[in-house]
């Protein structure tokens, strides 16, 4: 099983940028899909971004497209979420997730992932 650990969340102001990190320990393999989800208070966990099958393609939620970018440092086995032009609506706990079993259509659903980090809080003040 892969252990995931997020870091980087903090309080920022509207318009600021922030980078989240997720380090993966354990064997991930070439078919491993990693993603970022977020959950705001009182809301369901929602898809943010993914690297399908170790980077064969990347995908973004419409709400973050053009502002957020997902990337990976293979040497460190760490994925990043670079967030720009942050808005109060981006306030949430951000989770890193991974799965070796995703098909293209399932990568946007939280229930497709079986490895999860503990989450990191991002708060954007108005």
N, CA, C and O atoms as CSV, one atom per row, in Angstrom:
chain,resi,resn,atom,element,x,y,z
A,1,UNK,N,N,0.840,-1.185,0.000
A,1,UNK,CA,C,0.000,0.000,0.000
A,1,UNK,C,C,0.882,1.243,0.000
A,1,UNK,O,O,1.964,1.254,0.587
A,2,UNK,N,N,0.405,2.278,-0.661
A,2,UNK,CA,C,1.147,3.524,-0.767
A,2,UNK,C,C,0.685,4.478,0.327
A,2,UNK,O,O,-0.512,4.669,0.543
A,3,UNK,N,N,1.643,5.063,1.002
A,3,UNK,CA,C,1.341,6.083,2.011
A,3,UNK,C,C,1.495,7.460,1.372
A,3,UNK,O,O,2.502,7.743,0.723
A,4,UNK,N,N,0.489,8.316,1.561
A,4,UNK,CA,C,0.504,9.658,0.984
A,4,UNK,C,C,0.491,10.690,2.102
A,4,UNK,O,O,-0.227,10.532,3.089
A,5,UNK,N,N,1.276,11.735,1.951
A,5,UNK,CA,C,1.338,12.783,2.964
A,5,UNK,C,C,1.367,14.146,2.291
A,5,UNK,O,O,2.285,14.459,1.533
A,6,UNK,N,N,0.346,14.956,2.579
A,6,UNK,CA,C,0.264,16.299,2.009
A,6,UNK,C,C,0.919,17.316,2.926
A,6,UNK,O,O,1.043,17.105,4.132
A,7,UNK,N,N,1.329,18.410,2.335
A,7,UNK,CA,C,1.846,19.534,3.100
A,7,UNK,C,C,1.692,20.799,2.276
A,7,UNK,O,O,1.456,20.746,1.069
A,8,UNK,N,N,1.828,21.935,2.942
A,8,UNK,CA,C,1.831,23.209,2.241
A,8,UNK,C,C,0.619,24.084,2.453
A,8,UNK,O,O,0.640,25.259,2.086
A,9,UNK,N,N,-0.430,23.548,3.030
A,9,UNK,CA,C,-1.625,24.360,3.225
A,9,UNK,C,C,-1.419,25.418,4.299
A,9,UNK,O,O,-0.719,25.196,5.286
A,10,UNK,N,N,-2.039,26.567,4.090
A,10,UNK,CA,C,-1.955,27.648,5.082
A,10,UNK,C,C,-2.969,28.720,4.750
A,10,UNK,O,O,-3.722,28.588,3.785
A,11,UNK,N,N,-2.996,29.766,5.529
A,11,UNK,CA,C,-3.861,30.909,5.306
A,11,UNK,C,C,-3.190,31.864,4.325
A,11,UNK,O,O,-2.044,32.270,4.518
A,12,UNK,N,N,-3.926,32.216,3.268
A,12,UNK,CA,C,-3.427,33.167,2.276
A,12,UNK,C,C,-4.518,34.184,1.990
A,12,UNK,O,O,-5.650,34.049,2.453
A,13,UNK,N,N,-4.159,35.208,1.215
A,13,UNK,CA,C,-5.132,36.229,0.838
A,13,UNK,C,C,-5.608,36.006,-0.593
A,13,UNK,O,O,-4.951,35.318,-1.374
A,14,UNK,N,N,-6.735,36.585,-0.925
A,14,UNK,CA,C,-7.263,36.508,-2.284
A,14,UNK,C,C,-6.220,36.992,-3.281
A,14,UNK,O,O,-5.598,38.039,-3.102
A,15,UNK,N,N,-6.044,36.192,-4.347
A,15,UNK,CA,C,-5.077,36.544,-5.374
A,15,UNK,C,C,-3.704,35.946,-5.166
A,15,UNK,O,O,-2.869,35.986,-6.070
A,16,UNK,N,N,-3.457,35.397,-4.003
A,16,UNK,CA,C,-2.148,34.796,-3.704
A,16,UNK,C,C,-1.968,33.464,-4.425
A,16,UNK,O,O,-2.909,32.906,-4.988
A,17,UNK,N,N,-0.738,32.976,-4.390
A,17,UNK,CA,C,-0.387,31.682,-4.938
A,17,UNK,C,C,0.099,30.768,-3.817
A,17,UNK,O,O,0.580,31.233,-2.784
A,18,UNK,N,N,-0.035,29.468,-4.037
A,18,UNK,CA,C,0.357,28.503,-3.017
A,18,UNK,C,C,0.689,27.192,-3.709
A,18,UNK,O,O,0.065,26.832,-4.707
A,19,UNK,N,N,1.677,26.479,-3.174
A,19,UNK,CA,C,2.018,25.164,-3.702
A,19,UNK,C,C,1.777,24.111,-2.625
A,19,UNK,O,O,2.292,24.211,-1.512
A,20,UNK,N,N,0.993,23.112,-2.974
A,20,UNK,CA,C,0.800,21.953,-2.110
A,20,UNK,C,C,1.671,20.812,-2.605
A,20,UNK,O,O,1.902,20.659,-3.805
A,21,UNK,N,N,2.151,20.012,-1.657
A,21,UNK,CA,C,2.967,18.853,-1.993
A,21,UNK,C,C,2.328,17.592,-1.449
A,21,UNK,O,O,1.642,17.617,-0.427
A,22,UNK,N,N,2.562,16.488,-2.144
A,22,UNK,CA,C,2.088,15.186,-1.680
A,22,UNK,C,C,3.188,14.174,-1.959
A,22,UNK,O,O,3.466,13.845,-3.113
A,23,UNK,N,N,3.806,13.686,-0.900
A,23,UNK,CA,C,4.861,12.689,-1.068
A,23,UNK,C,C,4.271,11.297,-0.954
A,23,UNK,O,O,3.435,11.030,-0.090
A,24,UNK,N,N,4.711,10.423,-1.825
A,24,UNK,CA,C,4.216,9.045,-1.858
A,24,UNK,C,C,5.338,8.096,-1.466
A,24,UNK,O,O,6.416,8.120,-2.059
A,25,UNK,N,N,5.087,7.271,-0.478
A,25,UNK,CA,C,6.051,6.247,-0.094
A,25,UNK,C,C,5.473,4.893,-0.436
A,25,UNK,O,O,4.306,4.615,-0.162
A,26,UNK,N,N,6.292,4.058,-1.032
A,26,UNK,CA,C,5.801,2.782,-1.495
A,26,UNK,C,C,5.808,2.744,-3.010
A,26,UNK,O,O,6.019,3.755,-3.680
A,27,UNK,N,N,5.573,1.565,-3.523
A,27,UNK,CA,C,5.672,1.370,-4.966
A,27,UNK,C,C,4.397,1.840,-5.647
A,27,UNK,O,O,3.308,1.357,-5.339
A,28,UNK,N,N,4.533,2.783,-6.573
A,28,UNK,CA,C,3.360,3.309,-7.263
A,28,UNK,C,C,3.195,2.685,-8.650
A,28,UNK,O,O,2.086,2.282,-9.003
A,29,UNK,N,N,4.247,2.595,-9.435
A,29,UNK,CA,C,4.154,1.965,-10.724
A,29,UNK,C,C,3.658,2.879,-11.826
A,29,UNK,O,O,3.170,3.979,-11.567
A,30,UNK,N,N,3.791,2.408,-13.067
A,30,UNK,CA,C,3.487,3.240,-14.230
A,30,UNK,C,C,2.004,3.456,-14.447
A,30,UNK,O,O,1.625,4.374,-15.173
A,31,UNK,N,N,1.160,2.650,-13.847
A,31,UNK,CA,C,-0.278,2.812,-14.054
A,31,UNK,C,C,-0.958,3.569,-12.908
A,31,UNK,O,O,-2.182,3.696,-12.873
A,32,UNK,N,N,-0.157,4.061,-11.988
A,32,UNK,CA,C,-0.726,4.705,-10.806
A,32,UNK,C,C,-1.229,6.102,-11.156
A,32,UNK,O,O,-0.492,6.921,-11.705
A,33,UNK,N,N,-2.478,6.358,-10.834
A,33,UNK,CA,C,-3.091,7.659,-11.037
A,33,UNK,C,C,-3.129,8.408,-9.708
A,33,UNK,O,O,-3.553,7.863,-8.689
A,34,UNK,N,N,-2.685,9.651,-9.730
A,34,UNK,CA,C,-2.727,10.472,-8.520
A,34,UNK,C,C,-3.555,11.719,-8.779
A,34,UNK,O,O,-3.591,12.242,-9.893
A,35,UNK,N,N,-4.207,12.175,-7.746
A,35,UNK,CA,C,-5.128,13.292,-7.914
A,35,UNK,C,C,-5.194,14.135,-6.657
A,35,UNK,O,O,-4.766,13.725,-5.578
A,36,UNK,N,N,-5.738,15.316,-6.829
A,36,UNK,CA,C,-6.071,16.201,-5.724
A,36,UNK,C,C,-7.591,16.351,-5.666
A,36,UNK,O,O,-8.247,16.581,-6.682
A,37,UNK,N,N,-8.122,16.220,-4.481
A,37,UNK,CA,C,-9.516,16.505,-4.194
A,37,UNK,C,C,-9.556,17.559,-3.100
A,37,UNK,O,O,-8.555,17.799,-2.425
A,38,UNK,N,N,-10.697,18.179,-2.929
A,38,UNK,CA,C,-10.861,19.124,-1.835
A,38,UNK,C,C,-12.257,19.007,-1.252
A,38,UNK,O,O,-13.205,18.591,-1.919
A,39,UNK,N,N,-12.352,19.385,0.001
A,39,UNK,CA,C,-13.637,19.336,0.683
A,39,UNK,C,C,-13.791,20.567,1.561
A,39,UNK,O,O,-13.023,20.789,2.498
A,40,UNK,N,N,-14.792,21.352,1.237
A,40,UNK,CA,C,-15.117,22.543,2.028
A,40,UNK,C,C,-16.131,22.164,3.098
A,40,UNK,O,O,-16.831,21.163,2.942
A,41,UNK,N,N,-16.231,22.928,4.173
A,41,UNK,CA,C,-17.187,22.607,5.240
A,41,UNK,C,C,-18.596,22.484,4.705
A,41,UNK,O,O,-19.074,23.365,3.991
A,42,UNK,N,N,-19.267,21.389,5.049
A,42,UNK,CA,C,-20.646,21.196,4.651
A,42,UNK,C,C,-20.843,20.767,3.211
A,42,UNK,O,O,-21.977,20.656,2.746
A,43,UNK,N,N,-19.750,20.525,2.501
A,43,UNK,CA,C,-19.850,20.126,1.092
A,43,UNK,C,C,-19.203,18.768,0.879
A,43,UNK,O,O,-18.421,18.292,1.702
A,44,UNK,N,N,-19.550,18.155,-0.249
A,44,UNK,CA,C,-18.951,16.877,-0.592
A,44,UNK,C,C,-17.524,17.084,-1.112
A,44,UNK,O,O,-17.157,18.159,-1.587
A,45,UNK,N,N,-16.740,16.009,-1.001
A,45,UNK,CA,C,-15.401,16.058,-1.543
A,45,UNK,C,C,-15.476,16.164,-3.065
A,45,UNK,O,O,-16.232,15.432,-3.704
A,46,UNK,N,N,-14.692,17.076,-3.646
A,46,UNK,CA,C,-14.770,17.288,-5.085
A,46,UNK,C,C,-13.405,17.160,-5.748
A,46,UNK,O,O,-12.367,17.445,-5.152
A,47,UNK,N,N,-13.444,16.725,-6.993
A,47,UNK,CA,C,-12.246,16.567,-7.801
A,47,UNK,C,C,-11.641,17.921,-8.113
A,47,UNK,O,O,-12.360,18.882,-8.390
A,48,UNK,N,N,-10.306,17.998,-8.067
A,48,UNK,CA,C,-9.592,19.223,-8.414
A,48,UNK,C,C,-8.717,19.001,-9.639
A,48,UNK,O,O,-8.838,19.713,-10.637
A,49,UNK,N,N,-7.831,18.005,-9.558
A,49,UNK,CA,C,-6.890,17.765,-10.655
A,49,UNK,C,C,-6.342,16.352,-10.556
A,49,UNK,O,O,-6.328,15.762,-9.476
A,50,UNK,N,N,-5.888,15.804,-11.684
A,50,UNK,CA,C,-5.338,14.456,-11.673
A,50,UNK,C,C,-4.225,14.297,-12.705
A,50,UNK,O,O,-4.171,15.004,-13.711
A,51,UNK,N,N,-3.354,13.356,-12.420
A,51,UNK,CA,C,-2.353,12.868,-13.371
A,51,UNK,C,C,-2.703,11.409,-13.633
A,51,UNK,O,O,-2.407,10.530,-12.824
A,52,UNK,N,N,-3.333,11.169,-14.769
A,52,UNK,CA,C,-3.824,9.838,-15.089
A,52,UNK,C,C,-2.663,8.935,-15.472
A,52,UNK,O,O,-1.857,9.271,-16.339
A,53,UNK,N,N,-2.589,7.791,-14.817
A,53,UNK,CA,C,-1.584,6.767,-15.117
A,53,UNK,C,C,-0.195,7.363,-15.255
A,53,UNK,O,O,0.443,7.299,-16.307
A,54,UNK,N,N,0.249,7.949,-14.143
A,54,UNK,CA,C,1.603,8.488,-14.009
A,54,UNK,C,C,1.918,9.533,-15.066
A,54,UNK,O,O,3.047,9.598,-15.553
A,55,UNK,N,N,0.946,10.346,-15.423
A,55,UNK,CA,C,1.197,11.482,-16.278
A,55,UNK,C,C,0.870,11.301,-17.737
A,55,UNK,O,O,1.225,12.152,-18.554
A,56,UNK,N,N,0.204,10.218,-18.093
A,56,UNK,CA,C,-0.195,10.047,-19.493
A,56,UNK,C,C,-1.079,11.213,-19.928
A,56,UNK,O,O,-1.059,11.621,-21.089
A,57,UNK,N,N,-1.843,11.735,-18.995
A,57,UNK,CA,C,-2.644,12.930,-19.249
A,57,UNK,C,C,-2.935,13.599,-17.912
A,57,UNK,O,O,-2.879,12.963,-16.859
A,58,UNK,N,N,-3.241,14.869,-17.968
A,58,UNK,CA,C,-3.629,15.615,-16.773
A,58,UNK,C,C,-5.001,16.240,-16.999
A,58,UNK,O,O,-5.380,16.554,-18.127
A,59,UNK,N,N,-5.735,16.413,-15.908
A,59,UNK,CA,C,-7.109,16.890,-16.014
A,59,UNK,C,C,-7.404,17.824,-14.851
A,59,UNK,O,O,-6.834,17.691,-13.769
A,60,UNK,N,N,-8.303,18.767,-15.091
A,60,UNK,CA,C,-8.637,19.765,-14.089
A,60,UNK,C,C,-10.132,19.980,-14.020
A,60,UNK,O,O,-10.834,19.874,-15.026
A,61,UNK,N,N,-10.612,20.280,-12.833
A,61,UNK,CA,C,-11.990,20.726,-12.683
A,61,UNK,C,C,-12.131,22.075,-13.364
A,61,UNK,O,O,-11.182,22.858,-13.411
A,62,UNK,N,N,-13.315,22.344,-13.891
A,62,UNK,CA,C,-13.541,23.617,-14.588
A,62,UNK,C,C,-13.286,24.811,-13.670
A,62,UNK,O,O,-12.849,25.870,-14.120
A,63,UNK,N,N,-13.563,24.629,-12.395
A,63,UNK,CA,C,-13.438,25.739,-11.453
A,63,UNK,C,C,-11.985,26.153,-11.212
A,63,UNK,O,O,-11.736,27.252,-10.718
A,64,UNK,N,N,-11.030,25.296,-11.550
A,64,UNK,CA,C,-9.629,25.620,-11.297
A,64,UNK,C,C,-8.798,25.672,-12.575
A,64,UNK,O,O,-7.619,26.025,-12.538
A,65,UNK,N,N,-9.408,25.322,-13.697
A,65,UNK,CA,C,-8.679,25.270,-14.963
A,65,UNK,C,C,-8.092,26.642,-15.289
A,65,UNK,O,O,-8.785,27.657,-15.227
A,66,UNK,N,N,-6.817,26.655,-15.632
A,66,UNK,CA,C,-6.144,27.908,-15.931
A,66,UNK,C,C,-5.516,28.563,-14.718
A,66,UNK,O,O,-4.691,29.465,-14.859
A,67,UNK,N,N,-5.897,28.117,-13.519
A,67,UNK,CA,C,-5.326,28.692,-12.290
A,67,UNK,C,C,-4.457,27.693,-11.545
A,67,UNK,O,O,-3.467,28.079,-10.922
A,68,UNK,N,N,-4.814,26.408,-11.599
A,68,UNK,CA,C,-4.091,25.375,-10.874
A,68,UNK,C,C,-3.327,24.505,-11.862
A,68,UNK,O,O,-3.723,24.357,-13.019
A,69,UNK,N,N,-2.221,23.931,-11.383
A,69,UNK,CA,C,-1.421,23.050,-12.208
A,69,UNK,C,C,-0.907,21.890,-11.363
A,69,UNK,O,O,-0.385,22.091,-10.267
A,70,UNK,N,N,-1.060,20.669,-11.885
A,70,UNK,CA,C,-0.580,19.478,-11.193
A,70,UNK,C,C,0.689,18.992,-11.886
A,70,UNK,O,O,0.771,18.972,-13.114
A,71,UNK,N,N,1.660,18.606,-11.094
A,71,UNK,CA,C,2.922,18.135,-11.657
A,71,UNK,C,C,3.536,17.096,-10.726
A,71,UNK,O,O,3.041,16.864,-9.623
A,72,UNK,N,N,4.616,16.479,-11.182
A,72,UNK,CA,C,5.239,15.440,-10.373
A,72,UNK,C,C,6.749,15.483,-10.516
A,72,UNK,O,O,7.286,15.675,-11.608
A,73,UNK,N,N,7.417,15.302,-9.396
A,73,UNK,CA,C,8.858,15.095,-9.376
A,73,UNK,C,C,9.085,13.598,-9.201
A,73,UNK,O,O,8.927,13.060,-8.106
A,74,UNK,N,N,9.458,12.934,-10.292
A,74,UNK,CA,C,9.582,11.474,-10.233
A,74,UNK,C,C,10.693,11.024,-9.285
A,74,UNK,O,O,10.576,9.995,-8.620
A,75,UNK,N,N,11.761,11.799,-9.233
A,75,UNK,CA,C,12.871,11.420,-8.362
A,75,UNK,C,C,12.451,11.419,-6.899
A,75,UNK,O,O,12.900,10.582,-6.116
A,76,UNK,N,N,11.589,12.360,-6.539
A,76,UNK,CA,C,11.111,12.480,-5.159
A,76,UNK,C,C,9.813,11.730,-4.921
A,76,UNK,O,O,9.349,11.626,-3.785
A,77,UNK,N,N,9.218,11.201,-6.004
A,77,UNK,CA,C,7.898,10.554,-5.923
A,77,UNK,C,C,6.900,11.458,-5.204
A,77,UNK,O,O,6.173,11.036,-4.304
A,78,UNK,N,N,6.895,12.699,-5.632
A,78,UNK,CA,C,6.068,13.724,-5.017
A,78,UNK,C,C,5.269,14.440,-6.096
A,78,UNK,O,O,5.813,14.806,-7.138
A,79,UNK,N,N,3.981,14.639,-5.848
A,79,UNK,CA,C,3.196,15.451,-6.764
A,79,UNK,C,C,2.910,16.802,-6.117
A,79,UNK,O,O,2.895,16.941,-4.894
A,80,UNK,N,N,2.686,17.780,-6.968
A,80,UNK,CA,C,2.462,19.134,-6.517
A,80,UNK,C,C,1.163,19.665,-7.099
A,80,UNK,O,O,0.707,19.233,-8.157
A,81,UNK,N,N,0.590,20.600,-6.387
A,81,UNK,CA,C,-0.535,21.360,-6.907
A,81,UNK,C,C,-0.183,22.827,-6.754
A,81,UNK,O,O,-0.193,23.365,-5.647
A,82,UNK,N,N,0.129,23.472,-7.869
A,82,UNK,CA,C,0.418,24.899,-7.868
A,82,UNK,C,C,-0.886,25.652,-8.088
A,82,UNK,O,O,-1.568,25.463,-9.095
A,83,UNK,N,N,-1.214,26.494,-7.145
A,83,UNK,CA,C,-2.487,27.207,-7.161
A,83,UNK,C,C,-2.215,28.696,-7.271
A,83,UNK,O,O,-1.498,29.272,-6.453
A,84,UNK,N,N,-2.796,29.310,-8.292
A,84,UNK,CA,C,-2.637,30.744,-8.514
A,84,UNK,C,C,-3.989,31.434,-8.447
A,84,UNK,O,O,-5.036,30.797,-8.559
A,85,UNK,N,N,-3.947,32.733,-8.264
A,85,UNK,CA,C,-5.167,33.544,-8.219
A,85,UNK,C,C,-6.206,32.923,-7.283
A,85,UNK,O,O,-7.367,32.755,-7.654
A,86,UNK,N,N,-5.786,32.597,-6.104
A,86,UNK,CA,C,-6.672,31.934,-5.153
A,86,UNK,C,C,-7.834,32.836,-4.750
A,86,UNK,O,O,-7.688,34.047,-4.586
A,87,UNK,N,N,-8.986,32.200,-4.599
A,87,UNK,CA,C,-10.227,32.882,-4.245
A,87,UNK,C,C,-10.784,32.292,-2.951
A,87,UNK,O,O,-10.434,31.167,-2.594
A,88,UNK,N,N,-11.627,33.012,-2.253
A,88,UNK,CA,C,-12.234,32.448,-1.036
A,88,UNK,C,C,-12.937,31.119,-1.282
A,88,UNK,O,O,-12.970,30.269,-0.392
A,89,UNK,N,N,-13.501,30.923,-2.478
A,89,UNK,CA,C,-14.173,29.654,-2.791
A,89,UNK,C,C,-13.206,28.484,-2.869
A,89,UNK,O,O,-13.639,27.332,-2.898
A,90,UNK,N,N,-11.918,28.751,-2.903
A,90,UNK,CA,C,-10.914,27.679,-2.913
A,90,UNK,C,C,-10.611,27.174,-1.502
A,90,UNK,O,O,-9.875,26.203,-1.333
A,91,UNK,N,N,-11.170,27.821,-0.510
A,91,UNK,CA,C,-10.964,27.393,0.870
A,91,UNK,C,C,-11.519,25.996,1.081
A,91,UNK,O,O,-12.696,25.741,0.825
A,92,UNK,N,N,-10.675,25.102,1.546
A,92,UNK,CA,C,-11.068,23.705,1.739
A,92,UNK,C,C,-9.899,22.928,2.338
A,92,UNK,O,O,-8.775,23.424,2.419
A,93,UNK,N,N,-10.193,21.707,2.751
A,93,UNK,CA,C,-9.125,20.755,3.041
A,93,UNK,C,C,-8.791,20.056,1.733
A,93,UNK,O,O,-9.675,19.519,1.065
A,94,UNK,N,N,-7.535,20.065,1.375
A,94,UNK,CA,C,-7.087,19.464,0.126
A,94,UNK,C,C,-6.467,18.102,0.420
A,94,UNK,O,O,-5.605,17.962,1.288
A,95,UNK,N,N,-6.931,17.101,-0.330
A,95,UNK,CA,C,-6.475,15.737,-0.139
A,95,UNK,C,C,-5.759,15.231,-1.389
A,95,UNK,O,O,-6.160,15.511,-2.518
A,96,UNK,N,N,-4.711,14.496,-1.155
A,96,UNK,CA,C,-4.010,13.774,-2.208
A,96,UNK,C,C,-4.548,12.344,-2.232
A,96,UNK,O,O,-4.787,11.749,-1.181
A,97,UNK,N,N,-4.737,11.795,-3.429
A,97,UNK,CA,C,-5.286,10.452,-3.551
A,97,UNK,C,C,-4.565,9.692,-4.643
A,97,UNK,O,O,-4.015,10.287,-5.570
A,98,UNK,N,N,-4.569,8.379,-4.531
A,98,UNK,CA,C,-3.913,7.555,-5.530
A,98,UNK,C,C,-4.624,6.235,-5.733
A,98,UNK,O,O,-5.271,5.713,-4.825
A,99,UNK,N,N,-4.496,5.702,-6.939
A,99,UNK,CA,C,-5.058,4.393,-7.251
A,99,UNK,C,C,-4.310,3.787,-8.421
A,99,UNK,O,O,-3.849,4.488,-9.321
A,100,UNK,N,N,-4.202,2.476,-8.388
A,100,UNK,CA,C,-3.593,1.760,-9.502
A,100,UNK,C,C,-4.642,1.157,-10.405
A,100,UNK,O,O,-4.317,0.434,-11.347
A,101,UNK,N,N,-5.924,1.455,-10.118
A,101,UNK,CA,C,-7.002,0.765,-10.841
A,101,UNK,C,C,-7.892,1.713,-11.645
A,101,UNK,O,O,-8.933,1.290,-12.148
A,102,UNK,N,N,-7.512,2.974,-11.775
A,102,UNK,CA,C,-8.411,3.925,-12.435
A,102,UNK,C,C,-8.490,3.666,-13.934
A,102,UNK,O,O,-7.492,3.344,-14.579
A,103,UNK,N,N,-9.676,3.812,-14.464
A,103,UNK,CA,C,-9.861,3.934,-15.895
A,103,UNK,C,C,-10.125,5.408,-16.160
A,103,UNK,O,O,-10.352,6.177,-15.226
A,104,UNK,N,N,-10.095,5.809,-17.434
A,104,UNK,CA,C,-10.132,7.242,-17.729
A,104,UNK,C,C,-11.350,7.913,-17.092
A,104,UNK,O,O,-11.231,8.989,-16.507
A,105,UNK,N,N,-12.507,7.287,-17.204
A,105,UNK,CA,C,-13.740,7.938,-16.732
A,105,UNK,C,C,-13.864,7.953,-15.222
A,105,UNK,O,O,-14.625,8.754,-14.679
A,106,UNK,N,N,-13.136,7.088,-14.526
A,106,UNK,CA,C,-13.302,7.007,-13.071
A,106,UNK,C,C,-12.380,7.930,-12.308
A,106,UNK,O,O,-12.578,8.123,-11.109
A,107,UNK,N,N,-11.401,8.500,-12.940
A,107,UNK,CA,C,-10.390,9.272,-12.238
A,107,UNK,C,C,-10.950,10.542,-11.599
A,107,UNK,O,O,-10.285,11.149,-10.760
A,108,UNK,N,N,-12.144,10.950,-11.975
A,108,UNK,CA,C,-12.733,12.174,-11.437
A,108,UNK,C,C,-13.572,11.908,-10.194
A,108,UNK,O,O,-14.099,12.844,-9.593
A,109,UNK,N,N,-13.702,10.641,-9.801
A,109,UNK,CA,C,-14.546,10.257,-8.665
A,109,UNK,C,C,-13.680,9.856,-7.484
A,109,UNK,O,O,-12.697,9.130,-7.633
A,110,UNK,N,N,-14.058,10.340,-6.309
A,110,UNK,CA,C,-13.312,10.018,-5.097
A,110,UNK,C,C,-13.345,8.526,-4.800
A,110,UNK,O,O,-12.376,7.977,-4.275
A,111,UNK,N,N,-14.450,7.864,-5.130
A,111,UNK,CA,C,-14.558,6.440,-4.789
A,111,UNK,C,C,-13.682,5.550,-5.655
A,111,UNK,O,O,-13.614,4.344,-5.420
A,112,UNK,N,N,-13.009,6.117,-6.652
A,112,UNK,CA,C,-12.084,5.339,-7.471
A,112,UNK,C,C,-10.710,5.205,-6.826
A,112,UNK,O,O,-9.874,4.431,-7.291
A,113,UNK,N,N,-10.478,5.958,-5.758
A,113,UNK,CA,C,-9.150,6.010,-5.141
A,113,UNK,C,C,-9.151,5.247,-3.816
A,113,UNK,O,O,-10.110,5.319,-3.046
A,114,UNK,N,N,-8.062,4.513,-3.561
A,114,UNK,CA,C,-7.981,3.780,-2.307
A,114,UNK,C,C,-6.832,4.234,-1.408
A,114,UNK,O,O,-6.768,3.836,-0.245
A,115,UNK,N,N,-5.941,5.047,-1.922
A,115,UNK,CA,C,-4.877,5.624,-1.090
A,115,UNK,C,C,-5.199,7.098,-0.888
A,115,UNK,O,O,-5.449,7.827,-1.848
A,116,UNK,N,N,-5.190,7.527,0.364
A,116,UNK,CA,C,-5.520,8.924,0.686
A,116,UNK,C,C,-4.545,9.460,1.715
A,116,UNK,O,O,-4.092,8.739,2.603
A,117,UNK,N,N,-4.229,10.745,1.578
A,117,UNK,CA,C,-3.473,11.430,2.602
A,117,UNK,C,C,-4.403,11.958,3.681
A,117,UNK,O,O,-5.618,11.769,3.626
A,118,UNK,N,N,-3.810,12.620,4.656
A,118,UNK,CA,C,-4.596,13.108,5.798
A,118,UNK,C,C,-5.239,14.464,5.524
A,118,UNK,O,O,-6.111,14.900,6.276
A,119,UNK,N,N,-4.822,15.123,4.465
A,119,UNK,CA,C,-5.392,16.423,4.105
A,119,UNK,C,C,-4.574,17.584,4.643
A,119,UNK,O,O,-3.898,17.468,5.665
A,120,UNK,N,N,-4.648,18.699,3.940
A,120,UNK,CA,C,-3.980,19.920,4.369
A,120,UNK,C,C,-4.945,21.084,4.147
A,120,UNK,O,O,-5.572,21.183,3.093
A,121,UNK,N,N,-5.062,21.958,5.137
A,121,UNK,CA,C,-6.046,23.037,5.097
A,121,UNK,C,C,-5.516,24.235,4.317
A,121,UNK,O,O,-4.419,24.732,4.568
A,122,UNK,N,N,-6.328,24.681,3.365
A,122,UNK,CA,C,-6.058,25.919,2.638
A,122,UNK,C,C,-7.193,26.886,2.937
A,122,UNK,O,O,-8.361,26.573,2.707
A,123,UNK,N,N,-6.855,28.036,3.439
A,123,UNK,CA,C,-7.845,29.058,3.743
A,123,UNK,C,C,-7.470,30.325,2.999
A,123,UNK,O,O,-6.356,30.832,3.126
A,124,UNK,N,N,-8.428,30.833,2.213
A,124,UNK,CA,C,-8.202,32.044,1.440
A,124,UNK,C,C,-9.087,33.142,2.013
A,124,UNK,O,O,-10.314,33.050,1.969
A,125,UNK,N,N,-8.470,34.157,2.539
A,125,UNK,CA,C,-9.235,35.250,3.138
A,125,UNK,C,C,-9.613,36.268,2.068
A,125,UNK,O,O,-8.879,36.490,1.104
A,126,UNK,N,N,-10.786,36.882,2.267
A,126,UNK,CA,C,-11.283,37.848,1.285
A,126,UNK,C,C,-10.516,39.158,1.365
A,126,UNK,O,O,-10.801,40.087,0.610
